Coordinates of C-alpha atoms in Angstrom, one line a residue:
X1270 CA 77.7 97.0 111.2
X1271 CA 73.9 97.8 112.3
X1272 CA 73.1 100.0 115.1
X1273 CA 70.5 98.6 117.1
X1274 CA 67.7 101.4 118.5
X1275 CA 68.7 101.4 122.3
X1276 CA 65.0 100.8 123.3
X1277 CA 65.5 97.5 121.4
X1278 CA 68.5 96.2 123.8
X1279 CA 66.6 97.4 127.1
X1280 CA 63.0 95.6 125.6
X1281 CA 65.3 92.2 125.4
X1282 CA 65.8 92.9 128.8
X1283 CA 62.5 93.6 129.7
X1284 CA 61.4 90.3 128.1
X1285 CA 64.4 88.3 130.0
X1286 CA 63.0 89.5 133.6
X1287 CA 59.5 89.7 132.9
X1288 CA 59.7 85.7 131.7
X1289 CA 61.9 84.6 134.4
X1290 CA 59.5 86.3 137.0
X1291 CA 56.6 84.3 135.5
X1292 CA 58.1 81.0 136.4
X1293 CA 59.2 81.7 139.5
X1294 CA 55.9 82.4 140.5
X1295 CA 54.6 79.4 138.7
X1296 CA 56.5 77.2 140.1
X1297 CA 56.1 79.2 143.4
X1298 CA 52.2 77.8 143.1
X1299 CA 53.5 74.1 142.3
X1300 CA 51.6 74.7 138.7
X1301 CA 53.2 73.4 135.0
X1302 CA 53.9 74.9 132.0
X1303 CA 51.0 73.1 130.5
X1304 CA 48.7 74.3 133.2
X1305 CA 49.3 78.0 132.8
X1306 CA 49.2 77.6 129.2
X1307 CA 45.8 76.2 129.4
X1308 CA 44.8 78.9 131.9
X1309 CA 45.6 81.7 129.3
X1310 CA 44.5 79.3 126.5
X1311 CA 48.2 79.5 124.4
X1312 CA 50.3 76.8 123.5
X1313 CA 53.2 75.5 125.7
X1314 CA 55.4 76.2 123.7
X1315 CA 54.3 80.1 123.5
X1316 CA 54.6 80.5 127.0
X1317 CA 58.0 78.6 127.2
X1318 CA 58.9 81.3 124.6
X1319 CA 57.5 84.1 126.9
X1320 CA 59.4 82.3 129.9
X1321 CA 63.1 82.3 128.0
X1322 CA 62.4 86.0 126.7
X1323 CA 62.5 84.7 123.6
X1324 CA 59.2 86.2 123.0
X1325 CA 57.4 89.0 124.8
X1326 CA 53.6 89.1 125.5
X1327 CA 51.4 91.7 124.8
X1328 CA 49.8 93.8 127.9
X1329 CA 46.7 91.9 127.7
X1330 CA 48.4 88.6 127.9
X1331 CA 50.2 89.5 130.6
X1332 CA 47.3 90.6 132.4
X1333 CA 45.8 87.6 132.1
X1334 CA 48.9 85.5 133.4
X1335 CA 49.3 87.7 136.4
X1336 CA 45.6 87.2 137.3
X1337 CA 46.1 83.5 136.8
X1338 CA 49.6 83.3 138.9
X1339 CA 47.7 85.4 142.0
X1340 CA 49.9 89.0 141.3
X1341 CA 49.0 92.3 139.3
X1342 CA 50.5 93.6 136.6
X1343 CA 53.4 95.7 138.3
X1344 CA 54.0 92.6 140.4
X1345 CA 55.1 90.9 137.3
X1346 CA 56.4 93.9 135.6
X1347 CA 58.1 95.3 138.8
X1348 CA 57.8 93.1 141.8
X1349 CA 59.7 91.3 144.2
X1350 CA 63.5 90.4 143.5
X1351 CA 64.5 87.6 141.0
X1352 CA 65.6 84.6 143.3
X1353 CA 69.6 83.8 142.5
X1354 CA 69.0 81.0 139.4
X1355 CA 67.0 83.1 137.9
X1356 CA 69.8 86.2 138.2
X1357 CA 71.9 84.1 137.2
X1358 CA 70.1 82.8 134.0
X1359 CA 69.2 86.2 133.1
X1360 CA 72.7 86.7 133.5
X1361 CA 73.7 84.2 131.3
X1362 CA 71.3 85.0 128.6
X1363 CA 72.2 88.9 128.1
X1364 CA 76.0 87.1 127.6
X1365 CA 74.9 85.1 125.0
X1366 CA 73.1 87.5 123.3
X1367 CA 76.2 90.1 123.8
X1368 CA 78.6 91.3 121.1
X1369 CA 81.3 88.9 122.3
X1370 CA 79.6 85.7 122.5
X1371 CA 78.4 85.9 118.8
X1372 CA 82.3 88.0 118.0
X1373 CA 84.2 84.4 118.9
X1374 CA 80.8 82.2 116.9
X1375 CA 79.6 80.4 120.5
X1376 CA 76.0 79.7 119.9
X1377 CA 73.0 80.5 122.2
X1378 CA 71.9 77.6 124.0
X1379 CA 69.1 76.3 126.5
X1380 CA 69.7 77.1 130.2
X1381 CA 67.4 73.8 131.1
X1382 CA 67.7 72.4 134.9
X1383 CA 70.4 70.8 134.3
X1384 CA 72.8 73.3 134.0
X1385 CA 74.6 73.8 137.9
X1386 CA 75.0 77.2 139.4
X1387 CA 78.5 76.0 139.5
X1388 CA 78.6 75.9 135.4
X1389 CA 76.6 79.3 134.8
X1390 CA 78.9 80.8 137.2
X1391 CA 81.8 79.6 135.7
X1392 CA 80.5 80.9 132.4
X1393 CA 80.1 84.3 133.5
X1394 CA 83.2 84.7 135.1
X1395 CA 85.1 83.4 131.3
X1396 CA 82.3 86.1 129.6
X1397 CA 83.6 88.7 131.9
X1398 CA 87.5 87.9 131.6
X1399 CA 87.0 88.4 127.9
X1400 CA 85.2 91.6 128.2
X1401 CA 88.1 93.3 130.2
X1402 CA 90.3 91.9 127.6
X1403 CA 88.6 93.1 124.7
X1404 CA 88.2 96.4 126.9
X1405 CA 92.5 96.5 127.8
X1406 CA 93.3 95.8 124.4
X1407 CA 91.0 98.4 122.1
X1408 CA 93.4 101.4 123.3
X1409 CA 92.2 104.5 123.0
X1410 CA 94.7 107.1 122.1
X1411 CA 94.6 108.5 125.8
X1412 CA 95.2 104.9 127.0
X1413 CA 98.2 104.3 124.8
X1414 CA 100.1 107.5 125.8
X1415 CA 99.3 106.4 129.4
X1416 CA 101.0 103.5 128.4
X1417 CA 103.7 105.1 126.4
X1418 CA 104.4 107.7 129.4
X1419 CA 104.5 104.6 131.5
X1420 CA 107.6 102.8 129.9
X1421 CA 109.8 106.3 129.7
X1422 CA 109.2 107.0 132.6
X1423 CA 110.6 103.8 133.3
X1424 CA 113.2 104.1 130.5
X1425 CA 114.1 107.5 132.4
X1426 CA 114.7 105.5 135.6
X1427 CA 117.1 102.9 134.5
X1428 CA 119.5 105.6 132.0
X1429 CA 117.6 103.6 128.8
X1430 CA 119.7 100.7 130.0
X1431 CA 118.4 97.5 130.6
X1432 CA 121.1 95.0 132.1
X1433 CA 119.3 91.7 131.4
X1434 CA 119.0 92.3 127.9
X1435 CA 122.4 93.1 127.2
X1436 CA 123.2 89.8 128.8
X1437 CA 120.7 87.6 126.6
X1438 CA 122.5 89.7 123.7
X1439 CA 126.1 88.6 124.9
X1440 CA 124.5 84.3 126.0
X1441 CA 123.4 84.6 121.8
X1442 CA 126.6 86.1 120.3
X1443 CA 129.0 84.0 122.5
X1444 CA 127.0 80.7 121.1
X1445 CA 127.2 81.5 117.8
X1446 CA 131.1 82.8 117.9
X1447 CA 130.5 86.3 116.9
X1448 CA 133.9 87.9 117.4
X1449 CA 132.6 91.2 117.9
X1450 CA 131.9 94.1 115.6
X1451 CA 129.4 94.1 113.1
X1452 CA 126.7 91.6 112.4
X1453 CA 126.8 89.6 109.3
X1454 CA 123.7 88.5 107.2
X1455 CA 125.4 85.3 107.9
X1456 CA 126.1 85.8 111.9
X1457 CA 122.1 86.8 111.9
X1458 CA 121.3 83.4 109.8
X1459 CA 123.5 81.0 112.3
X1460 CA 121.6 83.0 115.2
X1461 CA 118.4 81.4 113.7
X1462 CA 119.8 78.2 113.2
X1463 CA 121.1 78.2 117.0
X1464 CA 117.6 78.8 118.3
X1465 CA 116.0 76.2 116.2
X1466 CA 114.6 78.5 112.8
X1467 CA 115.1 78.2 109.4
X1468 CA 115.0 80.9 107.2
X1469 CA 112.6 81.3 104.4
X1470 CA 111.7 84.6 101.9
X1471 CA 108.0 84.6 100.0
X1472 CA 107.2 86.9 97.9
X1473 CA 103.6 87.2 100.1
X1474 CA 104.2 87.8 103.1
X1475 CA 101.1 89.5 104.5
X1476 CA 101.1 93.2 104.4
X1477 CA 101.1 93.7 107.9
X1478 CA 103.8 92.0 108.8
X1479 CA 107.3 92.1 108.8
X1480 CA 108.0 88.7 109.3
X1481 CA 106.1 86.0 110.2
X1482 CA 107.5 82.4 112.4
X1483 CA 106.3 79.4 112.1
X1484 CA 106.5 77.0 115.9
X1485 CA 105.5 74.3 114.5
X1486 CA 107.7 74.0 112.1
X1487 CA 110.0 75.9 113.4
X1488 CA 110.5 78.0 109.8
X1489 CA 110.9 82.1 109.9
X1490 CA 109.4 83.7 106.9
X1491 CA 110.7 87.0 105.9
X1492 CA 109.8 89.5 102.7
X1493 CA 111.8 88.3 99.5
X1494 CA 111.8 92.1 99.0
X1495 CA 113.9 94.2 101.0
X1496 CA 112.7 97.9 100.7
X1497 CA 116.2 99.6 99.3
X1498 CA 116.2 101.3 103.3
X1499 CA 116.0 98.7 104.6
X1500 CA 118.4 96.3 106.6
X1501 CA 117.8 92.4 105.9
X1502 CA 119.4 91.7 109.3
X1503 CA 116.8 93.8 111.2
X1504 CA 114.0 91.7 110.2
X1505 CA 115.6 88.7 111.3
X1506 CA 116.7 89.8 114.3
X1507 CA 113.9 91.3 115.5
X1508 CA 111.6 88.1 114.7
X1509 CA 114.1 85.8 116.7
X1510 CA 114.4 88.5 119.5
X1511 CA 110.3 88.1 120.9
X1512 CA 111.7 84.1 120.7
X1513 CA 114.7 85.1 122.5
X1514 CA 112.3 86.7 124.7
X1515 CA 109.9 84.1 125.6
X1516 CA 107.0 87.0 124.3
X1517 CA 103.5 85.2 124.6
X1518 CA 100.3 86.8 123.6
X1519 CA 99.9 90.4 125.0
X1520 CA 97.2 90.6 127.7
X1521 CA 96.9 94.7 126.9
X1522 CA 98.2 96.9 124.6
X1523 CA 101.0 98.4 127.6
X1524 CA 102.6 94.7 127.3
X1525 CA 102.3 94.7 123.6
X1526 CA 104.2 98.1 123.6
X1527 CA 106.8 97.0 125.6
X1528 CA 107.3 94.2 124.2
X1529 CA 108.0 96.1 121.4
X1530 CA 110.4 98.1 122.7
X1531 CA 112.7 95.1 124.7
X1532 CA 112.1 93.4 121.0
X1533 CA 114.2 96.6 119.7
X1534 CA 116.6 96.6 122.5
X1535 CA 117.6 93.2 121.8
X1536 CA 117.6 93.5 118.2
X1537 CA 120.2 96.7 118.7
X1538 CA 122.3 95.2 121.3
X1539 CA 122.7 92.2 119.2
X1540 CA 123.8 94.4 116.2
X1541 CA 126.1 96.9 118.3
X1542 CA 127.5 94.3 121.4
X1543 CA 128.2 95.9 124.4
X1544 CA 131.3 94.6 125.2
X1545 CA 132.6 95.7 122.0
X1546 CA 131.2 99.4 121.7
X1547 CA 131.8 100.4 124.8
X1548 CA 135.6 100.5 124.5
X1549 CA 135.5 102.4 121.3
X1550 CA 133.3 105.2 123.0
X1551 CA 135.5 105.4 125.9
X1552 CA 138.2 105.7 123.6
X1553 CA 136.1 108.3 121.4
X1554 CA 135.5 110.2 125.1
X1555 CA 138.9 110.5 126.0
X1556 CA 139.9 111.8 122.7
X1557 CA 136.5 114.3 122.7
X1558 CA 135.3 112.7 119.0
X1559 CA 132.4 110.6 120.1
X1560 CA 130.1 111.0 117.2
X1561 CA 126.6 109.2 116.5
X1562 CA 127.7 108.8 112.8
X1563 CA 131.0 106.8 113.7
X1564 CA 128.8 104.2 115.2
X1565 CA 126.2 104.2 112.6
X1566 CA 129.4 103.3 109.7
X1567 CA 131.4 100.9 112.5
X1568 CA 128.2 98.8 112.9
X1569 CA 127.0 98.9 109.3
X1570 CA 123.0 100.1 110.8
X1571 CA 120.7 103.3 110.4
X1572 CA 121.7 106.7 112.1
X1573 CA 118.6 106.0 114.0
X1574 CA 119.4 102.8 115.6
X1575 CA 122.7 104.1 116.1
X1576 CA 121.4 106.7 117.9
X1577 CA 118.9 104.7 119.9
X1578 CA 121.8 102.5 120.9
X1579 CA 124.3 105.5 122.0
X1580 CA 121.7 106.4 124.4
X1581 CA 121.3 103.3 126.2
X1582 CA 124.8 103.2 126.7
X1583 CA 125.9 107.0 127.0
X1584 CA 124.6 107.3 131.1
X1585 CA 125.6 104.0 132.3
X1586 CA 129.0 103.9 130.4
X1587 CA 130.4 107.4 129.9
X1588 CA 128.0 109.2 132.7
X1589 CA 126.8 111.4 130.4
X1590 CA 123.0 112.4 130.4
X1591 CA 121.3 112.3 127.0
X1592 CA 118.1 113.0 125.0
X1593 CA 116.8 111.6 121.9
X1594 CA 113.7 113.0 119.5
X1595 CA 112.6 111.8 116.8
X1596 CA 110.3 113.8 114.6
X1597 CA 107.9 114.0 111.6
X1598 CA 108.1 116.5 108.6
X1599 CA 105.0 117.7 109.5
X1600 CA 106.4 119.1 113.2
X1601 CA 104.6 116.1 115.4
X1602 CA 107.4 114.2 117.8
X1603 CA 107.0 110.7 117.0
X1604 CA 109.8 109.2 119.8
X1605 CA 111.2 110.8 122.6
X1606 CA 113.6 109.7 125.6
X1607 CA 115.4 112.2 127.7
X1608 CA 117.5 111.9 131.3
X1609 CA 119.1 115.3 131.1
X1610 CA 116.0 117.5 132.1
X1611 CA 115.5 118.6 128.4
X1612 CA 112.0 120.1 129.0
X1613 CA 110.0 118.8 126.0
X1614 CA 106.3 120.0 125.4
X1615 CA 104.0 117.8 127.1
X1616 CA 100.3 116.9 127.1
X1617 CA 98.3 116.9 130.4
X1618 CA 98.7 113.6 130.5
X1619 CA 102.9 114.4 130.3
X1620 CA 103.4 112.2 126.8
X1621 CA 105.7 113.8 124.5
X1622 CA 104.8 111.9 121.6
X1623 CA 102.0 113.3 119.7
X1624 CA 103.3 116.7 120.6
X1625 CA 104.5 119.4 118.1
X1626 CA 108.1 120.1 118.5
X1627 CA 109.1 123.7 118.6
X1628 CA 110.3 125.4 115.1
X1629 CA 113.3 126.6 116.8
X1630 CA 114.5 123.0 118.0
X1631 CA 117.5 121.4 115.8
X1632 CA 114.9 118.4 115.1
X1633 CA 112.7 121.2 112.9
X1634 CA 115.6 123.1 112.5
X1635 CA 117.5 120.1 110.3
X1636 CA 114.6 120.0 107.7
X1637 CA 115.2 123.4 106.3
X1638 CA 119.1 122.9 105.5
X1639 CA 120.2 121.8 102.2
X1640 CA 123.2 119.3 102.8
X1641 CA 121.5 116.0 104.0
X1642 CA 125.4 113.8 103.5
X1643 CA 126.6 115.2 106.8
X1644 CA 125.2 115.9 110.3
X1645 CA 123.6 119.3 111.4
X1646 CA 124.7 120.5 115.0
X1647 CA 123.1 123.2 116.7
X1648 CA 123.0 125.0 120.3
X1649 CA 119.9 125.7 121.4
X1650 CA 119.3 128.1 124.6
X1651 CA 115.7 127.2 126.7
X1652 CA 114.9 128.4 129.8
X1653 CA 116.4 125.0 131.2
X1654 CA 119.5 125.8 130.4
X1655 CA 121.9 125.2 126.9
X1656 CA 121.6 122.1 124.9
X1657 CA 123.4 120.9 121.9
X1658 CA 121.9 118.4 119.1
X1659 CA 123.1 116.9 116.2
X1660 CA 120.6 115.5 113.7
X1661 CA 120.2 114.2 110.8
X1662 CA 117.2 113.4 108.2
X1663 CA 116.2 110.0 107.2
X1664 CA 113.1 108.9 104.9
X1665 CA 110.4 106.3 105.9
X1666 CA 107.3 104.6 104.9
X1667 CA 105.2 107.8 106.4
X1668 CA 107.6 110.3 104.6
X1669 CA 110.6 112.1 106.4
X1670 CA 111.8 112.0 109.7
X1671 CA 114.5 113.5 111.6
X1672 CA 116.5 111.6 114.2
X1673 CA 118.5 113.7 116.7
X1674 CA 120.6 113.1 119.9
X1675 CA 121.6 116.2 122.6
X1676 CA 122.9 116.9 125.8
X1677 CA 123.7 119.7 128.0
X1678 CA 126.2 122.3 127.5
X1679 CA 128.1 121.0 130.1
X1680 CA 128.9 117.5 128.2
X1681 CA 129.1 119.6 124.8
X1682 CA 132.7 118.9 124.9
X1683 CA 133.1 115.1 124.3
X1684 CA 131.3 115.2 121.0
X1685 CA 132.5 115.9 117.3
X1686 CA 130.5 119.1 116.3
X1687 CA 130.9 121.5 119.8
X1688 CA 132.6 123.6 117.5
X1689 CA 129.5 124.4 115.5
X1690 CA 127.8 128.3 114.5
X1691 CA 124.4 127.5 114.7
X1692 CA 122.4 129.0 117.5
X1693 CA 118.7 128.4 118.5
X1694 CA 116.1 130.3 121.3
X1695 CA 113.7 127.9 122.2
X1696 CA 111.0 128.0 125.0
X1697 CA 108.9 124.6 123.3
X1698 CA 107.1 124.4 126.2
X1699 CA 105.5 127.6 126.3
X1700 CA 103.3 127.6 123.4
X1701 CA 103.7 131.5 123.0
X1702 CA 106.9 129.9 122.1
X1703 CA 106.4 128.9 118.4
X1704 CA 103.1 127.2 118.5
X1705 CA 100.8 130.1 118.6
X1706 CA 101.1 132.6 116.0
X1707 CA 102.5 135.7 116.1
X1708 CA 100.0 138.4 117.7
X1709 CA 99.5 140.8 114.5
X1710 CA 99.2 137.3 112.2
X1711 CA 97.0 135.9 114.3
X1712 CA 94.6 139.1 114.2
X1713 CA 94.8 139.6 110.7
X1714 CA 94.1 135.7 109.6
X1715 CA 91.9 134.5 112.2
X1716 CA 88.8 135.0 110.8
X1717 CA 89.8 134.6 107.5
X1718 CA 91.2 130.8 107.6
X1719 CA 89.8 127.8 106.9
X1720 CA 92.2 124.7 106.6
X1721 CA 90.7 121.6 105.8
X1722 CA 92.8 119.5 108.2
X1723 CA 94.6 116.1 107.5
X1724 CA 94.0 113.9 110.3
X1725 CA 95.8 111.1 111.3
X1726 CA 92.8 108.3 111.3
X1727 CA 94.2 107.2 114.4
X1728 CA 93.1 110.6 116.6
X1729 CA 89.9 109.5 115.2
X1730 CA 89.7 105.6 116.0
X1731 CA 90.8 103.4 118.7
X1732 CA 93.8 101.4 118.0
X1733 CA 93.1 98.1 116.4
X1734 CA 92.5 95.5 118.5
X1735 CA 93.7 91.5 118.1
X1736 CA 96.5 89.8 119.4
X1737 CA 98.7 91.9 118.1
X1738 CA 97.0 95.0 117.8
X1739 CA 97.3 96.0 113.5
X1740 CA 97.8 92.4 112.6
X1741 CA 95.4 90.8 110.1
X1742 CA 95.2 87.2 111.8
X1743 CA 93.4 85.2 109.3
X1744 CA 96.1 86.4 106.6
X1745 CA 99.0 85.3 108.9
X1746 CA 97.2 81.6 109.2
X1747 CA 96.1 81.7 105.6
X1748 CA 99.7 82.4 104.3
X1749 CA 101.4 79.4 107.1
X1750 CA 98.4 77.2 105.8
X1751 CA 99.7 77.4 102.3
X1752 CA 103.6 77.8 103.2
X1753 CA 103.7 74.9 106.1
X1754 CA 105.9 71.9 104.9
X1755 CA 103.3 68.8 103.5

């Protein structure tokens, strides 16, 4: 991309006002384009030019008009008000000449006669929806967290638990005749067949994508590669759930987000049903063994949907308040959900995610112990009060992560793993806490540190913009071109 000098865009400008104040004053004096072009001895078509700002006269020049039209010089330059058309036209031609007219390939045209108010107007009102869209979908980082604070907060209100959804989950399994339990590849299959999909695996399915659905043909294309993580049923199931759904096109990158997040909702209640878990964590309750990894190997799915799943049910099924984190190697929280007045680090903005998570937390304190086949409980003492975690680590595409789930002291006593050593001070949201250095570190390295730091390219970039924001469109509609049924 070229940067344009800003003089440039303001002399266009210029040009535009300058030309459209010459012919209102001709036509003010009743006189033709030919007649002034004669006047100032130029072609027609050269002052046409100078009228459309298409071209912009020299001083001389425009001496000689304004002596011919009856003005001075700053009259033409800076005189009297534009009458409305004119506005308008100039209006119209700084769109046309604007980043988003020539982003969607609309060509400049003519604004002759012809054209009503009505029609420019209309015009400039579609120019202007399509800026504010452009401008509500390139996210900033700030914007996002705004977003992302948002829907917890939201989350927060309703105990992560989100009765229509449970419902659509219960309509789908009762018209397939899932008896409860878990999901089969099969059960997930008969699910797509019931909402009018077909399920098809390519080898080329575009890289940023996980699956890709055809409307028209009604045909769901998935990766013929399942990463050896992965879960074959998630990717299904997730697809069919924005169908489910009734998603359209997000109108901002807060509705895309959330519709991510009912996406995953649905795609978890479908794996775990309500009607079925819920008994077995009552029973687990009543007999204190309620553990996230029982659910995880009942349900056949990830510790980390498992654990996303316990904690929409936990508050409004068992009445017990719950947190969730889940963090990066590197210390950043990545997810975060919490009813139990956990006090996590926040921004100014009060987003979690992005935050470092104190060292002292059992989501840091995980990474450092050896045995990754079974769970890792600790109590952790903050100046909210005592919390107890169990966590485990998991691996990903962006290397490892640990997923935890805690809750007060108070509720420590329902849950396989109360019974554990492991202690932890933590004041994460003081930084003095863990995030500032020591006092006698500090002074002695200060001055002689120079890390070159590895930045995630999105603190340095908007988020990317589209439809669906990190989607490469013209892949998508290159690969349906050459996979739609001839």
């Amino acid at each position: 991309m070229t940067l344009r000098p800003a003089q440039e865009s303001s002399s266009e400008a210029d040009a535009l006002t300058i030309g459209r104040r010459i012919r209102q004053l001709r036509t003010a004096k009743g006189m033709t384009l030919e007649e002034l072009a004669t006047r100032i001895d130029r072609a027609p078509s050269q002052v046409s030019m100078f009228e459309t700002g298409k071209r912009e006269p020299k001083l001389t020049l425009l001496q000689a008009i304004a002596k011919v039209l009856g003005t001075t010089l700053d009259g033409l330059l800076e005189g009297e008000p534009l009458d409305e058309r004119a506005t308008r036209e100039i209006a119209l031609e700084r769109a046309m000449k604007s980043q988003t007219f020539q982003a969607l390939g609309i060509p400049s045209f003519r604004i002759g006669k012809s054209l009503s108010d009505d029609a420019i107007d209309a015009m400039l009102a579609l120019h202007g929806e399509i800026e504010r869209l452009r401008d509500e979908r390139a996210a900033t980082p700030e914007e996002a967290r705004r977003a992302n604070l948002e829907l917890r907060h939201l989350m927060r209100r309703q105990d992560n638990y989100f009765a229509d959804l449970e419902a659509q989950a219960r309509e789908i399994l009762d018209a397939v005749g899932h008896p409860g339990g878990p999901l089969t590849q099969r059960t997930a299959s008969e699910i797509a067949a019931h909402l009018g999909f077909t399920l098809h695996y390519a080898p080329d399915l575009p890289q940023s994508t996980r699956s890709v659905a055809d409307l028209a043909h009604g045909r769901l294309y998935l990766s013929s590669s399942v990463p050896a993580k992965g879960d074959a049923r998630t990717a299904v199931l997730q697809a069919l759930s924005s169908r489910i759904l009734g998603h359209s096109e997000p109108r901002s990158y807060a509705e895309f987000l959330r519709q991510r997040v009912e996406t995953n909702y649905l795609t978890g209640a479908l794996l775990v049903p309500e009607s079925h878990v819920v008994p077995v964590l009552q029973d687990a309750k009543q007999r204190r063994a309620i553990s996230v990894e029982d659910v995880r190997d009942a349900y056949s799915i990830s510790y980390e949907t498992a654990a996303h799943r316990f904690t929409n049910l936990a508050t409004r099924h068992l009445g017990i308040p719950v947190h969730f984190l889940k963090v990066h190697e590197s210390g950043t929280i990545t997810k975060a959900y919490e009813n139990d007045d956990v006090n996590f680090p926040t921004d100014r903005l009060g987003s979690i995610e992005g935050q470092m998570c104190c060292r002292r937390w059992t989501s840091r304190e995980v990474f450092d112990v050896d045995d990754r086949f079974n769970p890792y409980y600790q109590y952790t003492d903050t100046g909210n009060g005592t919390y107890w975690c169990t966590a485990r680590v998991e691996p990903s595409s962006e290397g490892l992560h640990s997923v935890s789930v805690g809750v007060r002291f108070d509720d420590t006593k329902w849950f396989v793993g109360r019974d554990t050593t492991n202690r932890g001070v933590s004041k994460h949201s003081v930084e003095t806490c863990c995030r500032r250095a020591p006092a006698e570190l500090e002074q002695r390295w200060r001055d002689q540190a120079w890390p070159n730091v590895r930045t995630p390219r999105t603190l340095l970039a908007t988020l990317p913009t589209g439809s669906f924001p990190g989607v490469d469109t013209t892949d998508v509609y290159e690969f349906l071109e050459a996979h739609a049924p001839r």
